[in-house]
Amino acid sequence: MGAVAGPEIERLVQLLARLPGLGPRSARRAALHLIKKREALMMPLSSALQVALDKVQVCKTCGNIDTQNPCTVCTDPKRDPAIIVVVADVADLWALERANATQGRYHVLGATLSPLDGVGPQDLTIDALVARAHDSQVHEIILALNATVDGQTTAHYITDLLQDANVKVTRLAHGVPVGGELDYLDEGTLSAAMRQRTLF
């Protein structure tokens, strides 16, 4: 089948198709929608993308992304400086914020250790975390890492490095999710829930 649109539109489709969750067909639909809603959607989106390109930066303290540096979370006076929540990625930080799960501060590693993918300790911000953990204000490091092999390997590696810091190192509970039915859970989740049972 030949091209149905000019190269400029094809380029828009190709760029949209690179976004997570958008395949070629979804990208075509999105491009067509943007073009049809040029005034209401495409122009404001173009402007917002340019502003993000110009102003978004990585927080020098925690690794979050924001338009100010240090970021909004790090400069919030209501945050508890005694608690640092360690996450692998900014998406995890945003998820915890959506859930209003903590009033602590954050530290974004950038990824998790993954020898198969060539990600080693030098590729993460672990040294900066260890330095922050030695601050006298910090009393607890919460390892909010994925319950995957790579996530848990990273958690163990960090825990070993923090042994001489005067901080409590904790991790997220593993087990039955809220609203979860036992019959639908995998064996690993069930056994973790049984091991980490709590008083009722």
Short mmCIF file of C-alpha atoms in Angstrom, two decimals:
data_model
loop_
_atom_site.label_atom_id
_atom_site.label_comp_id
_atom_site.label_asym_id
_atom_site.label_seq_id
_atom_site.Cartn_x
_atom_site.Cartn_y
_atom_site.Cartn_z
CA MET A 1 0.00 0.00 0.00
CA GLY A 2 1.36 3.46 -0.94
CA ALA A 3 1.65 6.43 1.38
CA VAL A 4 -1.71 8.03 2.24
CA ALA A 5 -0.24 11.25 3.65
CA GLY A 6 2.71 13.55 3.12
CA PRO A 7 6.08 13.01 4.83
CA GLU A 8 5.33 15.56 7.56
CA ILE A 9 2.27 13.62 8.71
CA GLU A 10 4.11 10.31 8.41
CA ARG A 11 6.88 11.76 10.60
CA LEU A 12 4.29 12.78 13.23
CA VAL A 13 2.86 9.24 13.18
CA GLN A 14 6.33 7.69 13.52
CA LEU A 15 7.19 9.88 16.51
CA LEU A 16 3.88 9.18 18.24
CA ALA A 17 4.40 5.44 17.68
CA ARG A 18 7.56 5.65 19.82
CA LEU A 19 5.52 6.57 22.90
CA PRO A 20 4.82 3.72 25.33
CA GLY A 21 1.41 2.18 24.79
CA LEU A 22 1.05 3.51 21.24
CA GLY A 23 1.58 1.18 18.33
CA PRO A 24 1.45 2.20 14.64
CA ARG A 25 -2.37 2.04 14.43
CA SER A 26 -2.93 3.97 17.67
CA ALA A 27 -0.33 6.53 16.55
CA ARG A 28 -2.23 7.05 13.27
CA ARG A 29 -5.48 7.60 15.16
CA ALA A 30 -3.75 10.01 17.58
CA ALA A 31 -2.14 11.95 14.70
CA LEU A 32 -5.45 12.22 12.86
CA HIS A 33 -7.18 13.43 16.04
CA LEU A 34 -4.47 16.06 16.64
CA ILE A 35 -4.74 17.31 13.05
CA LYS A 36 -8.54 17.52 13.21
CA LYS A 37 -8.34 19.41 16.54
CA ARG A 38 -5.47 21.65 15.47
CA GLU A 39 -6.63 24.80 17.30
CA ALA A 40 -7.98 23.15 20.45
CA LEU A 41 -5.36 20.44 20.92
CA MET A 42 -2.37 20.45 18.60
CA MET A 43 -1.30 24.06 19.15
CA PRO A 44 -1.53 23.92 22.99
CA LEU A 45 0.28 20.55 22.95
CA SER A 46 3.04 21.96 20.75
CA SER A 47 3.42 24.92 23.12
CA ALA A 48 3.46 22.67 26.21
CA LEU A 49 6.12 20.43 24.63
CA GLN A 50 8.31 23.46 23.89
CA VAL A 51 7.96 24.75 27.47
CA ALA A 52 8.84 21.27 28.81
CA LEU A 53 11.87 21.12 26.52
CA ASP A 54 13.07 24.52 27.74
CA LYS A 55 12.27 24.29 31.45
CA VAL A 56 12.12 20.69 32.69
CA GLN A 57 15.27 19.55 34.52
CA VAL A 58 16.45 16.80 36.86
CA CYS A 59 16.45 17.71 40.57
CA LYS A 60 20.04 17.80 41.84
CA THR A 61 18.90 16.54 45.26
CA CYS A 62 16.56 13.61 44.60
CA GLY A 63 16.49 12.98 40.82
CA ASN A 64 12.83 13.93 40.31
CA ILE A 65 11.96 15.93 37.19
CA ASP A 66 10.45 19.39 37.58
CA THR A 67 10.65 22.93 36.27
CA GLN A 68 12.54 24.05 39.39
CA ASN A 69 15.77 22.78 40.95
CA PRO A 70 15.64 21.59 43.75
CA CYS A 71 12.20 20.21 42.88
CA THR A 72 8.80 20.99 44.41
CA VAL A 73 8.95 17.91 46.67
CA CYS A 74 12.44 18.70 48.02
CA THR A 75 11.54 22.31 48.79
CA ASP A 76 8.18 21.51 50.44
CA PRO A 77 8.55 22.51 54.12
CA LYS A 78 5.79 20.05 55.14
CA ARG A 79 7.93 17.09 54.05
CA ASP A 80 9.65 15.02 56.73
CA PRO A 81 13.44 15.28 56.20
CA ALA A 82 13.96 12.22 58.44
CA ILE A 83 12.51 9.85 55.81
CA ILE A 84 13.92 9.13 52.35
CA VAL A 85 11.85 6.92 50.05
CA VAL A 86 14.06 5.21 47.45
CA VAL A 87 12.44 4.50 44.07
CA ALA A 88 13.82 3.16 40.80
CA ASP A 89 12.19 5.69 38.51
CA VAL A 90 10.32 9.02 38.50
CA ALA A 91 7.16 7.11 37.48
CA ASP A 92 7.31 5.27 40.84
CA LEU A 93 7.69 8.59 42.69
CA TRP A 94 4.64 9.95 40.90
CA ALA A 95 2.66 6.77 41.71
CA LEU A 96 3.44 7.13 45.44
CA GLU A 97 2.48 10.81 45.29
CA ARG A 98 -0.85 9.98 43.59
CA ALA A 99 -1.57 7.56 46.43
CA ASN A 100 -0.51 10.19 49.00
CA ALA A 101 1.44 7.31 50.54
CA THR A 102 4.20 9.25 52.31
CA GLN A 103 5.22 12.66 53.58
CA GLY A 104 8.89 11.77 53.30
CA ARG A 105 11.36 12.91 50.69
CA TYR A 106 12.57 10.83 47.75
CA HIS A 107 15.64 9.48 46.04
CA VAL A 108 15.38 8.30 42.42
CA LEU A 109 17.97 5.65 41.48
CA GLY A 110 17.35 5.90 37.74
CA ALA A 111 16.86 2.12 37.33
CA THR A 112 17.54 -1.11 39.21
CA LEU A 113 20.65 -3.29 39.08
CA SER A 114 20.39 -5.61 36.09
CA PRO A 115 23.57 -7.46 35.06
CA LEU A 116 21.80 -8.96 32.02
CA ASP A 117 21.01 -5.45 30.73
CA GLY A 118 24.45 -4.12 31.67
CA VAL A 119 23.14 -1.89 34.49
CA GLY A 120 25.64 -1.81 37.36
CA PRO A 121 25.99 0.26 40.55
CA GLN A 122 27.90 2.98 38.68
CA ASP A 123 24.82 3.56 36.47
CA LEU A 124 22.59 4.37 39.45
CA THR A 125 22.64 7.25 41.96
CA ILE A 126 23.56 4.92 44.84
CA ASP A 127 26.61 6.95 45.96
CA ALA A 128 24.44 10.06 46.34
CA LEU A 129 21.90 8.02 48.35
CA VAL A 130 24.59 6.74 50.72
CA ALA A 131 25.80 10.32 51.21
CA ARG A 132 22.24 11.49 51.98
CA ALA A 133 21.75 8.59 54.42
CA HIS A 134 24.70 9.85 56.48
CA ASP A 135 22.97 13.22 57.05
CA SER A 136 22.13 13.50 60.77
CA GLN A 137 18.53 14.52 59.91
CA VAL A 138 17.82 11.22 58.16
CA HIS A 139 16.50 8.40 60.36
CA GLU A 140 14.81 6.01 57.91
CA ILE A 141 15.41 4.83 54.36
CA ILE A 142 12.35 3.18 52.79
CA LEU A 143 13.24 0.94 49.83
CA ALA A 144 10.16 1.27 47.60
CA LEU A 145 11.52 -0.95 44.83
CA ASN A 146 9.67 -3.41 42.62
CA ALA A 147 9.15 -6.95 43.95
CA THR A 148 11.20 -8.35 41.04
CA VAL A 149 14.54 -10.12 41.10
CA ASP A 150 16.31 -6.93 39.96
CA GLY A 151 14.41 -4.79 42.47
CA GLN A 152 15.21 -7.06 45.39
CA THR A 153 18.86 -7.45 44.31
CA THR A 154 19.12 -3.65 44.32
CA ALA A 155 17.47 -3.46 47.74
CA HIS A 156 19.94 -5.97 49.23
CA TYR A 157 22.90 -4.17 47.64
CA ILE A 158 21.79 -0.81 49.08
CA THR A 159 21.09 -2.33 52.51
CA ASP A 160 24.67 -3.65 52.68
CA LEU A 161 26.06 -0.20 51.80
CA LEU A 162 23.96 1.49 54.50
CA GLN A 163 25.14 -0.70 57.38
CA ASP A 164 27.44 1.97 58.79
CA ALA A 165 24.86 4.76 58.43
CA ASN A 166 22.78 5.48 61.53
CA VAL A 167 19.46 4.82 59.77
CA LYS A 168 16.65 2.28 59.87
CA VAL A 169 16.28 0.56 56.49
CA THR A 170 12.75 -0.68 55.68
CA ARG A 171 10.99 -1.96 52.57
CA LEU A 172 7.43 -2.04 51.30
CA ALA A 173 5.27 -4.93 52.52
CA HIS A 174 4.66 -7.74 50.04
CA GLY A 175 1.49 -9.77 49.93
CA VAL A 176 -2.25 -9.66 49.29
CA PRO A 177 -3.29 -6.42 47.57
CA VAL A 178 -6.26 -4.44 48.86
CA GLY A 179 -9.34 -5.91 47.17
CA GLY A 180 -7.40 -9.00 46.12
CA GLU A 181 -8.99 -12.47 46.10
CA LEU A 182 -6.74 -15.32 47.22
CA ASP A 183 -7.88 -17.62 44.41
CA TYR A 184 -6.48 -15.22 41.77
CA LEU A 185 -3.08 -14.56 43.37
CA ASP A 186 0.14 -16.26 42.33
CA GLU A 187 2.00 -18.60 44.68
CA GLY A 188 4.85 -16.13 45.33
CA THR A 189 2.45 -13.40 46.48
CA LEU A 190 0.54 -15.83 48.71
CA SER A 191 3.66 -17.22 50.37
CA ALA A 192 5.05 -13.68 50.93
CA ALA A 193 1.74 -12.64 52.49
CA MET A 194 1.78 -15.66 54.79
CA ARG A 195 5.39 -15.03 55.89
CA GLN A 196 4.72 -11.34 56.58
CA ARG A 197 1.40 -11.76 58.36
CA THR A 198 0.53 -9.17 61.02
CA LEU A 199 -1.66 -9.01 64.14
CA PHE A 200 -5.34 -8.42 63.40
#
